[in-house]
PDB file of C-alpha atoms in Angstrom:
ATOM      1  CA  UNK A   1      -6.378  56.942   6.795  1.00 38.00           C
ATOM      2  CA  UNK A   2      -2.585  56.783   7.166  1.00 42.00           C
ATOM      3  CA  UNK A   3      -0.553  58.682   9.673  1.00 41.00           C
ATOM      4  CA  UNK A   4       2.204  61.017   8.529  1.00 39.00           C
ATOM      5  CA  UNK A   5       4.547  62.592  11.048  1.00 42.00           C
ATOM      6  CA  UNK A   6       7.456  64.930  10.359  1.00 42.00           C
ATOM      7  CA  UNK A   7       9.925  65.077  13.200  1.00 45.00           C
ATOM      8  CA  UNK A   8      12.456  67.916  12.936  1.00 44.00           C
ATOM      9  CA  UNK A   9      15.517  67.553  15.099  1.00 43.00           C
ATOM     10  CA  UNK A  10      17.063  70.920  15.678  1.00 42.00           C
ATOM     11  CA  UNK A  11      20.298  71.899  17.341  1.00 40.00           C
ATOM     12  CA  UNK A  12      22.850  74.677  17.550  1.00 35.00           C
ATOM     13  CA  UNK A  13      25.559  74.501  14.890  1.00 35.00           C
ATOM     14  CA  UNK A  14      29.041  75.528  15.907  1.00 38.00           C
ATOM     15  CA  UNK A  15      30.294  78.318  13.732  1.00 34.00           C
ATOM     16  CA  UNK A  16      33.373  76.273  12.818  1.00 36.00           C
ATOM     17  CA  UNK A  17      31.392  73.375  11.388  1.00 42.00           C
ATOM     18  CA  UNK A  18      31.272  72.949   7.653  1.00 48.00           C
ATOM     19  CA  UNK A  19      27.711  72.760   6.276  1.00 48.00           C
ATOM     20  CA  UNK A  20      26.813  69.315   4.967  1.00 53.00           C
ATOM     21  CA  UNK A  21      24.448  68.516   2.098  1.00 55.00           C
ATOM     22  CA  UNK A  22      21.069  67.129   3.077  1.00 64.00           C
ATOM     23  CA  UNK A  23      20.996  63.326   3.337  1.00 74.00           C
ATOM     24  CA  UNK A  24      17.886  61.239   2.770  1.00 80.00           C
ATOM     25  CA  UNK A  25      17.047  57.772   4.124  1.00 84.00           C
ATOM     26  CA  UNK A  26      13.879  55.748   3.836  1.00 88.00           C
ATOM     27  CA  UNK A  27      12.322  52.769   5.664  1.00 91.00           C
ATOM     28  CA  UNK A  28       8.971  51.117   4.986  1.00 89.00           C
ATOM     29  CA  UNK A  29       7.393  47.966   6.423  1.00 86.00           C
ATOM     30  CA  UNK A  30       4.168  46.349   7.652  1.00 84.00           C
ATOM     31  CA  UNK A  31       6.066  43.925   9.944  1.00 84.00           C
ATOM     32  CA  UNK A  32       5.671  44.977  13.632  1.00 83.00           C
ATOM     33  CA  UNK A  33       9.003  43.432  14.586  1.00 86.00           C
ATOM     34  CA  UNK A  34      10.912  45.329  11.877  1.00 89.00           C
ATOM     35  CA  UNK A  35       9.074  48.523  12.790  1.00 84.00           C
ATOM     36  CA  UNK A  36      10.081  48.197  16.444  1.00 84.00           C
ATOM     37  CA  UNK A  37      13.690  47.429  15.543  1.00 88.00           C
ATOM     38  CA  UNK A  38      13.864  50.432  13.234  1.00 87.00           C
ATOM     39  CA  UNK A  39      12.351  52.867  15.745  1.00 83.00           C
ATOM     40  CA  UNK A  40      14.688  51.719  18.498  1.00 83.00           C
ATOM     41  CA  UNK A  41      17.685  52.066  16.182  1.00 84.00           C
ATOM     42  CA  UNK A  42      16.595  55.630  15.358  1.00 80.00           C
ATOM     43  CA  UNK A  43      15.315  56.879  18.724  1.00 76.00           C
ATOM     44  CA  UNK A  44      17.170  54.698  21.235  1.00 74.00           C
ATOM     45  CA  UNK A  45      16.755  51.310  22.863  1.00 66.00           C
ATOM     46  CA  UNK A  46      14.797  52.813  25.763  1.00 68.00           C
ATOM     47  CA  UNK A  47      11.808  53.525  23.536  1.00 70.00           C
ATOM     48  CA  UNK A  48       8.841  51.124  23.810  1.00 74.00           C
ATOM     49  CA  UNK A  49       6.593  50.649  20.771  1.00 69.00           C
ATOM     50  CA  UNK A  50       3.107  49.154  20.622  1.00 72.00           C
ATOM     51  CA  UNK A  51       1.245  48.572  17.361  1.00 65.00           C
ATOM     52  CA  UNK A  52      -2.455  47.807  17.522  1.00 63.00           C
ATOM     53  CA  UNK A  53      -5.069  46.901  14.921  1.00 56.00           C
ATOM     54  CA  UNK A  54      -5.024  44.435  12.050  1.00 52.00           C
ATOM     55  CA  UNK A  55      -1.546  43.846  10.570  1.00 52.00           C
ATOM     56  CA  UNK A  56      -3.138  43.885   7.107  1.00 49.00           C
ATOM     57  CA  UNK A  57      -4.333  47.468   7.644  1.00 53.00           C
ATOM     58  CA  UNK A  58      -1.041  48.728   9.078  1.00 71.00           C
ATOM     59  CA  UNK A  59       1.803  50.285   7.128  1.00 78.00           C
ATOM     60  CA  UNK A  60       4.735  52.217   8.529  1.00 81.00           C
ATOM     61  CA  UNK A  61       7.023  54.453   6.447  1.00 80.00           C
ATOM     62  CA  UNK A  62       9.872  56.609   7.727  1.00 83.00           C
ATOM     63  CA  UNK A  63      11.718  59.110   5.528  1.00 77.00           C
ATOM     64  CA  UNK A  64      14.514  61.141   7.109  1.00 79.00           C
ATOM     65  CA  UNK A  65      16.035  64.339   5.736  1.00 73.00           C
ATOM     66  CA  UNK A  66      19.187  65.326   7.608  1.00 74.00           C
ATOM     67  CA  UNK A  67      21.548  68.255   7.244  1.00 69.00           C
ATOM     68  CA  UNK A  68      23.807  70.290   9.524  1.00 66.00           C
ATOM     69  CA  UNK A  69      21.741  71.244  12.564  1.00 64.00           C
ATOM     70  CA  UNK A  70      18.363  70.055  11.312  1.00 70.00           C
ATOM     71  CA  UNK A  71      16.648  66.693  10.808  1.00 73.00           C
ATOM     72  CA  UNK A  72      13.148  66.158   9.494  1.00 74.00           C
ATOM     73  CA  UNK A  73      11.533  62.742   9.800  1.00 77.00           C
ATOM     74  CA  UNK A  74       8.423  61.974   7.790  1.00 78.00           C
ATOM     75  CA  UNK A  75       6.611  59.023   9.351  1.00 77.00           C
ATOM     76  CA  UNK A  76       3.367  57.415   8.229  1.00 78.00           C
ATOM     77  CA  UNK A  77       1.572  54.757  10.288  1.00 78.00           C
ATOM     78  CA  UNK A  78      -1.988  53.630   9.681  1.00 78.00           C
ATOM     79  CA  UNK A  79      -4.026  52.272  12.583  1.00 72.00           C
ATOM     80  CA  UNK A  80      -3.246  52.774  16.268  1.00 76.00           C
ATOM     81  CA  UNK A  81       0.330  53.072  17.492  1.00 75.00           C
ATOM     82  CA  UNK A  82       1.932  54.188  20.736  1.00 78.00           C
ATOM     83  CA  UNK A  83       5.495  55.133  21.671  1.00 76.00           C
ATOM     84  CA  UNK A  84       6.654  55.517  25.270  1.00 79.00           C
ATOM     85  CA  UNK A  85       9.901  56.335  27.052  1.00 76.00           C
ATOM     86  CA  UNK A  86      10.940  56.752  30.643  1.00 73.00           C
ATOM     87  CA  UNK A  87      12.840  59.936  29.906  1.00 69.00           C
ATOM     88  CA  UNK A  88      12.211  62.849  27.522  1.00 70.00           C
ATOM     89  CA  UNK A  89      15.618  64.525  27.042  1.00 68.00           C
ATOM     90  CA  UNK A  90      14.626  67.350  24.720  1.00 68.00           C
ATOM     91  CA  UNK A  91      11.653  69.523  23.807  1.00 74.00           C
ATOM     92  CA  UNK A  92       9.050  68.346  21.271  1.00 79.00           C
ATOM     93  CA  UNK A  93       6.586  70.572  19.468  1.00 82.00           C
ATOM     94  CA  UNK A  94       3.713  68.664  17.822  1.00 87.00           C
ATOM     95  CA  UNK A  95       1.365  69.991  15.153  1.00 85.00           C
ATOM     96  CA  UNK A  96      -1.595  67.740  14.297  1.00 87.00           C
ATOM     97  CA  UNK A  97      -2.897  67.777  10.719  1.00 86.00           C
ATOM     98  CA  UNK A  98      -5.454  64.947  10.885  1.00 82.00           C
ATOM     99  CA  UNK A  99      -6.612  62.240  13.216  1.00 81.00           C
ATOM    100  CA  UNK A 100      -5.853  62.335  16.937  1.00 82.00           C
ATOM    101  CA  UNK A 101      -2.666  62.425  19.010  1.00 82.00           C
ATOM    102  CA  UNK A 102      -2.809  61.680  22.740  1.00 81.00           C
ATOM    103  CA  UNK A 103       0.078  62.606  25.051  1.00 77.00           C
ATOM    104  CA  UNK A 104       0.343  61.640  28.681  1.00 74.00           C
ATOM    105  CA  UNK A 105       2.889  61.810  31.461  1.00 70.00           C
ATOM    106  CA  UNK A 106       2.817  61.755  35.243  1.00 62.00           C
ATOM    107  CA  UNK A 107       1.556  65.346  35.408  1.00 62.00           C
ATOM    108  CA  UNK A 108      -0.006  66.123  32.015  1.00 65.00           C
ATOM    109  CA  UNK A 109      -2.536  64.734  29.564  1.00 69.00           C
ATOM    110  CA  UNK A 110      -3.332  66.235  26.163  1.00 75.00           C
ATOM    111  CA  UNK A 111      -5.652  65.027  23.419  1.00 75.00           C
ATOM    112  CA  UNK A 112      -4.959  66.959  20.250  1.00 81.00           C
ATOM    113  CA  UNK A 113      -6.910  66.999  17.016  1.00 82.00           C
ATOM    114  CA  UNK A 114      -6.596  68.638  13.621  1.00 84.00           C
ATOM    115  CA  UNK A 115      -4.999  72.102  13.799  1.00 87.00           C
ATOM    116  CA  UNK A 116      -3.777  71.748  17.380  1.00 87.00           C
ATOM    117  CA  UNK A 117      -0.156  72.428  18.298  1.00 87.00           C
ATOM    118  CA  UNK A 118       1.480  71.818  21.662  1.00 85.00           C
ATOM    119  CA  UNK A 119       4.864  71.571  23.367  1.00 85.00           C
ATOM    120  CA  UNK A 120       6.349  68.787  25.485  1.00 80.00           C
ATOM    121  CA  UNK A 121       9.122  70.012  27.748  1.00 73.00           C
ATOM    122  CA  UNK A 122      12.282  68.054  28.580  1.00 71.00           C
ATOM    123  CA  UNK A 123      12.976  66.234  31.823  1.00 65.00           C
ATOM    124  CA  UNK A 124       9.611  64.458  31.919  1.00 64.00           C
ATOM    125  CA  UNK A 125       9.441  60.826  33.034  1.00 63.00           C
ATOM    126  CA  UNK A 126       7.260  57.993  31.702  1.00 63.00           C
ATOM    127  CA  UNK A 127       6.046  59.762  28.584  1.00 72.00           C
ATOM    128  CA  UNK A 128       3.574  58.102  26.208  1.00 78.00           C
ATOM    129  CA  UNK A 129       2.527  59.393  22.802  1.00 79.00           C
ATOM    130  CA  UNK A 130      -0.328  57.638  20.959  1.00 81.00           C
ATOM    131  CA  UNK A 131      -1.285  58.343  17.340  1.00 79.00           C
ATOM    132  CA  UNK A 132      -4.639  57.129  16.013  1.00 78.00           C
ATOM    133  CA  UNK A 133      -4.732  57.350  12.215  1.00 81.00           C
ATOM    134  CA  UNK A 134      -3.008  60.659  12.755  1.00 79.00           C
ATOM    135  CA  UNK A 135      -1.009  62.920  10.525  1.00 81.00           C
ATOM    136  CA  UNK A 136       1.195  65.344  12.450  1.00 84.00           C
ATOM    137  CA  UNK A 137       4.470  67.228  12.518  1.00 82.00           C
ATOM    138  CA  UNK A 138       6.827  67.094  15.495  1.00 80.00           C
ATOM    139  CA  UNK A 139       9.781  69.414  15.966  1.00 80.00           C
ATOM    140  CA  UNK A 140      12.553  68.070  18.185  1.00 75.00           C
ATOM    141  CA  UNK A 141      14.387  71.026  19.707  1.00 71.00           C
ATOM    142  CA  UNK A 142      17.702  70.989  21.555  1.00 57.00           C
ATOM    143  CA  UNK A 143      17.842  74.253  23.469  1.00 53.00           C
ATOM    144  CA  UNK A 144      20.962  76.380  23.202  1.00 49.00           C
ATOM    145  CA  UNK A 145      22.496  76.499  26.690  1.00 44.00           C
ATOM    146  CA  UNK A 146      23.145  80.211  26.372  1.00 37.00           C
ATOM    147  CA  UNK A 147      19.479  80.824  27.205  1.00 40.00           C
ATOM    148  CA  UNK A 148      20.138  79.388  30.670  1.00 41.00           C
ATOM    149  CA  UNK A 149      17.047  77.216  30.610  1.00 42.00           C
ATOM    150  CA  UNK A 150      16.454  74.454  33.118  1.00 42.00           C
ATOM    151  CA  UNK A 151      16.001  70.876  31.956  1.00 42.00           C
ATOM    152  CA  UNK A 152      12.571  70.618  33.559  1.00 43.00           C
ATOM    153  CA  UNK A 153       9.449  70.984  31.484  1.00 43.00           C
ATOM    154  CA  UNK A 154       7.501  74.287  31.469  1.00 49.00           C
ATOM    155  CA  UNK A 155       3.972  73.967  32.864  1.00 43.00           C
ATOM    156  CA  UNK A 156       2.345  75.445  29.759  1.00 49.00           C
ATOM    157  CA  UNK A 157       1.758  73.224  26.733  1.00 74.00           C
ATOM    158  CA  UNK A 158      -0.233  75.470  24.434  1.00 81.00           C
ATOM    159  CA  UNK A 159       0.978  78.353  22.202  1.00 85.00           C
ATOM    160  CA  UNK A 160       0.758  81.856  23.633  1.00 78.00           C
ATOM    161  CA  UNK A 161      -1.516  82.963  20.779  1.00 79.00           C
ATOM    162  CA  UNK A 162      -3.120  81.751  17.535  1.00 80.00           C
ATOM    163  CA  UNK A 163      -0.960  84.097  15.498  1.00 82.00           C
ATOM    164  CA  UNK A 164       2.234  82.747  17.099  1.00 83.00           C
ATOM    165  CA  UNK A 165       1.102  79.190  16.402  1.00 87.00           C
ATOM    166  CA  UNK A 166       0.328  80.053  12.774  1.00 88.00           C
ATOM    167  CA  UNK A 167       3.768  81.633  12.354  1.00 89.00           C
ATOM    168  CA  UNK A 168       5.417  78.523  13.810  1.00 90.00           C
ATOM    169  CA  UNK A 169       3.473  76.256  11.459  1.00 91.00           C
ATOM    170  CA  UNK A 170       4.490  78.306   8.429  1.00 91.00           C
ATOM    171  CA  UNK A 171       8.123  78.228   9.478  1.00 89.00           C
ATOM    172  CA  UNK A 172       8.147  74.441   9.963  1.00 85.00           C
ATOM    173  CA  UNK A 173       6.438  73.963   6.600  1.00 89.00           C
ATOM    174  CA  UNK A 174       9.012  76.174   4.904  1.00 88.00           C
ATOM    175  CA  UNK A 175      11.945  74.315   6.486  1.00 84.00           C
ATOM    176  CA  UNK A 176      10.421  71.004   5.401  1.00 84.00           C
ATOM    177  CA  UNK A 177      10.030  72.257   1.854  1.00 85.00           C
ATOM    178  CA  UNK A 178      13.669  73.391   1.666  1.00 84.00           C
ATOM    179  CA  UNK A 179      15.029  70.006   2.766  1.00 79.00           C
ATOM    180  CA  UNK A 180      12.584  68.157   0.518  1.00 79.00           C
ATOM    181  CA  UNK A 181      13.712  69.929  -2.656  1.00 77.00           C
ATOM    182  CA  UNK A 182      16.478  67.381  -3.234  1.00 71.00           C
ATOM    183  CA  UNK A 183      18.736  70.269  -4.214  1.00 74.00           C
ATOM    184  CA  UNK A 184      21.999  69.905  -2.273  1.00 71.00           C
ATOM    185  CA  UNK A 185      23.076  73.443  -3.139  1.00 74.00           C
ATOM    186  CA  UNK A 186      19.908  74.946  -1.654  1.00 73.00           C
ATOM    187  CA  UNK A 187      20.130  72.733   1.433  1.00 68.00           C
ATOM    188  CA  UNK A 188      23.783  73.625   1.985  1.00 71.00           C
ATOM    189  CA  UNK A 189      23.266  77.345   1.606  1.00 74.00           C
ATOM    190  CA  UNK A 190      20.315  77.238   4.037  1.00 76.00           C
ATOM    191  CA  UNK A 191      21.867  74.784   6.502  1.00 71.00           C
ATOM    192  CA  UNK A 192      22.881  77.456   9.007  1.00 72.00           C
ATOM    193  CA  UNK A 193      19.835  79.702   8.574  1.00 79.00           C
ATOM    194  CA  UNK A 194      17.116  77.049   8.882  1.00 81.00           C
ATOM    195  CA  UNK A 195      17.876  75.843  12.445  1.00 80.00           C
ATOM    196  CA  UNK A 196      17.992  79.393  13.772  1.00 79.00           C
ATOM    197  CA  UNK A 197      14.774  80.266  11.930  1.00 84.00           C
ATOM    198  CA  UNK A 198      12.862  77.289  13.322  1.00 81.00           C
ATOM    199  CA  UNK A 199      14.247  77.790  16.803  1.00 79.00           C
ATOM    200  CA  UNK A 200      13.213  81.441  16.845  1.00 80.00           C
ATOM    201  CA  UNK A 201       9.689  80.494  15.816  1.00 83.00           C
ATOM    202  CA  UNK A 202       9.522  77.919  18.643  1.00 82.00           C
ATOM    203  CA  UNK A 203      10.700  80.402  21.241  1.00 78.00           C
ATOM    204  CA  UNK A 204       8.266  83.003  19.955  1.00 78.00           C
ATOM    205  CA  UNK A 205       5.391  80.573  19.758  1.00 82.00           C
ATOM    206  CA  UNK A 206       5.411  79.287  23.344  1.00 79.00           C
ATOM    207  CA  UNK A 207       5.613  81.088  26.698  1.00 71.00           C
ATOM    208  CA  UNK A 208       8.846  79.987  28.349  1.00 55.00           C
ATOM    209  CA  UNK A 209       8.984  80.163  31.241  1.00 46.00           C
ATOM    210  CA  UNK A 210       5.235  80.398  31.646  1.00 39.00           C
ATOM    211  CA  UNK A 211       3.560  83.122  33.623  1.00 38.00           C
ATOM    212  CA  UNK A 212       0.131  82.946  35.202  1.00 39.00           C
ATOM    213  CA  UNK A 213      -1.619  84.565  32.264  1.00 37.00           C
ATOM    214  CA  UNK A 214       0.239  82.544  29.640  1.00 38.00           C
ATOM    215  CA  UNK A 215       2.379  85.501  28.526  1.00 37.00           C
ATOM    216  CA  UNK A 216       6.118  85.026  28.357  1.00 37.00           C
ATOM    217  CA  UNK A 217       8.100  86.565  31.176  1.00 39.00           C
ATOM    218  CA  UNK A 218      10.662  89.231  30.414  1.00 38.00           C
ATOM    219  CA  UNK A 219      14.357  88.236  30.685  1.00 45.00           C
ATOM    220  CA  UNK A 220      15.539  88.715  34.253  1.00 55.00           C
ATOM    221  CA  UNK A 221      19.273  88.069  33.937  1.00 68.00           C
ATOM    222  CA  UNK A 222      21.624  91.039  34.281  1.00 78.00           C
ATOM    223  CA  UNK A 223      23.385  92.203  31.121  1.00 78.00           C
ATOM    224  CA  UNK A 224      26.770  91.163  32.528  1.00 83.00           C
ATOM    225  CA  UNK A 225      25.542  87.617  33.103  1.00 86.00           C
ATOM    226  CA  UNK A 226      24.099  87.371  29.582  1.00 84.00           C
ATOM    227  CA  UNK A 227      27.465  88.562  28.214  1.00 87.00           C
ATOM    228  CA  UNK A 228      29.282  85.898  30.159  1.00 91.00           C
ATOM    229  CA  UNK A 229      26.850  83.230  28.985  1.00 90.00           C
ATOM    230  CA  UNK A 230      27.274  84.373  25.359  1.00 88.00           C
ATOM    231  CA  UNK A 231      31.076  84.249  25.742  1.00 92.00           C
ATOM    232  CA  UNK A 232      30.889  80.673  26.986  1.00 93.00           C
ATOM    233  CA  UNK A 233      28.587  79.705  24.132  1.00 88.00           C
ATOM    234  CA  UNK A 234      30.895  81.220  21.505  1.00 90.00           C
ATOM    235  CA  UNK A 235      34.119  79.821  23.002  1.00 93.00           C
ATOM    236  CA  UNK A 236      33.007  76.498  24.452  1.00 92.00           C
ATOM    237  CA  UNK A 237      35.669  74.564  22.546  1.00 92.00           C
ATOM    238  CA  UNK A 238      38.445  76.684  24.071  1.00 93.00           C
ATOM    239  CA  UNK A 239      39.908  76.620  27.567  1.00 93.00           C
ATOM    240  CA  UNK A 240      37.860  79.168  29.602  1.00 95.00           C
ATOM    241  CA  UNK A 241      38.731  80.311  33.115  1.00 94.00           C
ATOM    242  CA  UNK A 242      36.894  82.455  35.668  1.00 94.00           C
ATOM    243  CA  UNK A 243      39.474  85.118  34.931  1.00 93.00           C
ATOM    244  CA  UNK A 244      38.554  85.050  31.227  1.00 94.00           C
ATOM    245  CA  UNK A 245      34.890  85.606  32.063  1.00 94.00           C
ATOM    246  CA  UNK A 246      35.749  88.390  34.503  1.00 91.00           C
ATOM    247  CA  UNK A 247      37.829  90.158  31.867  1.00 90.00           C
ATOM    248  CA  UNK A 248      35.040  89.766  29.283  1.00 88.00           C
ATOM    249  CA  UNK A 249      32.415  91.501  31.457  1.00 88.00           C
ATOM    250  CA  UNK A 250      34.798  93.888  33.265  1.00 83.00           C
ATOM    251  CA  UNK A 251      34.111  92.401  36.688  1.00 83.00           C
ATOM    252  CA  UNK A 252      35.940  90.533  39.413  1.00 87.00           C
ATOM    253  CA  UNK A 253      36.056  86.714  39.524  1.00 89.00           C
ATOM    254  CA  UNK A 254      33.998  86.813  42.721  1.00 88.00           C
ATOM    255  CA  UNK A 255      31.296  88.850  40.902  1.00 87.00           C
ATOM    256  CA  UNK A 256      31.199  86.313  38.062  1.00 90.00           C
ATOM    257  CA  UNK A 257      30.649  83.476  40.541  1.00 91.00           C
ATOM    258  CA  UNK A 258      27.945  85.427  42.344  1.00 87.00           C
ATOM    259  CA  UNK A 259      26.045  86.174  39.108  1.00 88.00           C
ATOM    260  CA  UNK A 260      25.904  82.529  38.081  1.00 90.00           C
ATOM    261  CA  UNK A 261      24.991  81.338  41.577  1.00 87.00           C
ATOM    262  CA  UNK A 262      22.375  84.035  42.172  1.00 84.00           C
ATOM    263  CA  UNK A 263      20.572  83.946  38.811  1.00 82.00           C
ATOM    264  CA  UNK A 264      21.224  80.448  37.426  1.00 82.00           C
ATOM    265  CA  UNK A 265      21.721  78.446  40.583  1.00 84.00           C
ATOM    266  CA  UNK A 266      25.005  77.022  39.340  1.00 88.00           C
ATOM    267  CA  UNK A 267      28.717  77.774  39.011  1.00 93.00           C
ATOM    268  CA  UNK A 268      30.473  79.109  35.895  1.00 94.00           C
ATOM    269  CA  UNK A 269      32.354  75.812  35.640  1.00 94.00           C
ATOM    270  CA  UNK A 270      29.185  73.722  35.834  1.00 92.00           C
ATOM    271  CA  UNK A 271      27.485  75.985  33.264  1.00 92.00           C
ATOM    272  CA  UNK A 272      30.439  75.617  30.893  1.00 94.00           C
ATOM    273  CA  UNK A 273      30.270  71.841  31.275  1.00 93.00           C
ATOM    274  CA  UNK A 274      26.530  71.926  30.442  1.00 90.00           C
ATOM    275  CA  UNK A 275      27.163  73.990  27.316  1.00 90.00           C
ATOM    276  CA  UNK A 276      29.925  71.639  26.173  1.00 92.00           C
ATOM    277  CA  UNK A 277      27.747  68.618  26.775  1.00 92.00           C
ATOM    278  CA  UNK A 278      24.985  70.200  24.688  1.00 88.00           C
ATOM    279  CA  UNK A 279      27.466  70.938  21.904  1.00 89.00           C
ATOM    280  CA  UNK A 280      28.707  67.362  21.988  1.00 91.00           C
ATOM    281  CA  UNK A 281      25.125  66.071  21.713  1.00 89.00           C
ATOM    282  CA  UNK A 282      24.460  68.359  18.792  1.00 84.00           C
ATOM    283  CA  UNK A 283      27.512  67.026  17.003  1.00 87.00           C
ATOM    284  CA  UNK A 284      26.554  63.403  17.670  1.00 89.00           C
ATOM    285  CA  UNK A 285      22.971  63.948  16.482  1.00 84.00           C
ATOM    286  CA  UNK A 286      24.002  65.431  13.135  1.00 81.00           C
ATOM    287  CA  UNK A 287      27.248  63.518  12.698  1.00 80.00           C
ATOM    288  CA  UNK A 288      28.096  60.935  10.055  1.00 81.00           C
ATOM    289  CA  UNK A 289      28.617  57.585  11.747  1.00 82.00           C
ATOM    290  CA  UNK A 290      31.351  56.718   9.242  1.00 84.00           C
ATOM    291  CA  UNK A 291      33.353  59.788  10.268  1.00 88.00           C
ATOM    292  CA  UNK A 292      32.240  60.977  13.703  1.00 89.00           C
ATOM    293  CA  UNK A 293      33.379  59.142  16.836  1.00 93.00           C
ATOM    294  CA  UNK A 294      32.322  59.533  20.445  1.00 94.00           C
ATOM    295  CA  UNK A 295      35.921  59.866  21.642  1.00 94.00           C
ATOM    296  CA  UNK A 296      36.812  62.608  19.155  1.00 94.00           C
ATOM    297  CA  UNK A 297      33.583  64.490  19.922  1.00 94.00           C
ATOM    298  CA  UNK A 298      34.158  64.288  23.693  1.00 94.00           C
ATOM    299  CA  UNK A 299      37.746  65.494  23.344  1.00 94.00           C
ATOM    300  CA  UNK A 300      36.794  68.346  21.028  1.00 93.00           C
ATOM    301  CA  UNK A 301      34.379  69.681  23.648  1.00 94.00           C
ATOM    302  CA  UNK A 302      36.735  69.465  26.595  1.00 93.00           C
ATOM    303  CA  UNK A 303      35.939  65.993  27.992  1.00 94.00           C
ATOM    304  CA  UNK A 304      39.332  64.289  28.268  1.00 91.00           C
ATOM    305  CA  UNK A 305      37.979  61.164  30.004  1.00 92.00           C
ATOM    306  CA  UNK A 306      35.565  59.388  27.644  1.00 92.00           C
ATOM    307  CA  UNK A 307      34.161  57.140  30.383  1.00 93.00           C
ATOM    308  CA  UNK A 308      33.206  60.074  32.608  1.00 93.00           C
ATOM    309  CA  UNK A 309      31.769  61.849  29.582  1.00 94.00           C
ATOM    310  CA  UNK A 310      29.580  58.823  28.843  1.00 93.00           C
ATOM    311  CA  UNK A 311      28.294  58.663  32.431  1.00 94.00           C
ATOM    312  CA  UNK A 312      27.426  62.371  32.496  1.00 92.00           C
ATOM    313  CA  UNK A 313      25.846  62.128  29.047  1.00 91.00           C
ATOM    314  CA  UNK A 314      23.574  59.254  30.061  1.00 89.00           C
ATOM    315  CA  UNK A 315      22.575  60.958  33.303  1.00 87.00           C
ATOM    316  CA  UNK A 316      21.611  64.075  31.351  1.00 85.00           C
ATOM    317  CA  UNK A 317      19.962  62.679  28.224  1.00 83.00           C
ATOM    318  CA  UNK A 318      18.847  59.170  29.236  1.00 84.00           C
ATOM    319  CA  UNK A 319      20.898  57.399  26.566  1.00 86.00           C
ATOM    320  CA  UNK A 320      24.534  56.736  25.765  1.00 91.00           C
ATOM    321  CA  UNK A 321      26.573  58.857  23.306  1.00 92.00           C
ATOM    322  CA  UNK A 322      26.817  55.827  20.992  1.00 91.00           C
ATOM    323  CA  UNK A 323      23.029  55.492  20.928  1.00 88.00           C
ATOM    324  CA  UNK A 324      22.712  59.157  19.928  1.00 86.00           C
ATOM    325  CA  UNK A 325      25.293  58.787  17.172  1.00 86.00           C
ATOM    326  CA  UNK A 326      23.573  55.669  15.766  1.00 80.00           C
ATOM    327  CA  UNK A 327      20.230  57.432  15.236  1.00 70.00           C
TER     328      UNK A 327
END
């Protein structure tokens, strides 16, 4: 039995971005060396790949569909293969269709079979994912910073309910179908709606943060703080001051600073920097390497010093901006 994986990379699209038609690329090989080189070129040099079993029984195929804000990778690999990394920068949602998928980290271990779906939170170290003649779908989610989420993984890995899991599966399948039509007009029209649709299904499907009974907690941030966060999200490319935020929520600058410190454990300036860094990553992930540059992206999102931007980027995501752009 072969293994087929669809990896959807999802990010927030800036409202000023022009939708791009879906692009398709394909790679296929039974050579372990070429497979390793390809995976590292796509997912970063820090990824370790191990292929087991007879080379004659092993075949790896990777098809990527990419549009503004959404990437879907279809990967098939017969036999036994494992991928490991020392840093998981973003959230992964995996849905197993056949075979077995084993996930392990320093504090978690999951063995999933047909029909299972689970979430891997960001910030984890020494992560290993092993597929044994498996067919599965994986959704790679970059969280919008406006939700104020931490970069540590939530303790819960399972969906909050069967109905939520079913809804998530249907949404992922629909998004895959849209990008697989080969119709650029359809893909372009849906390019802004699809990422939001998939992201909403992910947030609805998993408790985040997790409560003791597995039910999602209610939002605890004050309305004024959420308004300030939304303002930063919508205007991240502009110059934003504490005074701007204070005027937006009809409060004093001291109150703005207190809200961010009390409820998010950070400052408005640090939060803005995090949002901009996330926006830059989103642009690099979905950018065209023949057009997009790291310097231009950094400058567009308020990072005047490219070297400092690169250091902060690597500290946050475990890879350089150039590695992200070359995926």
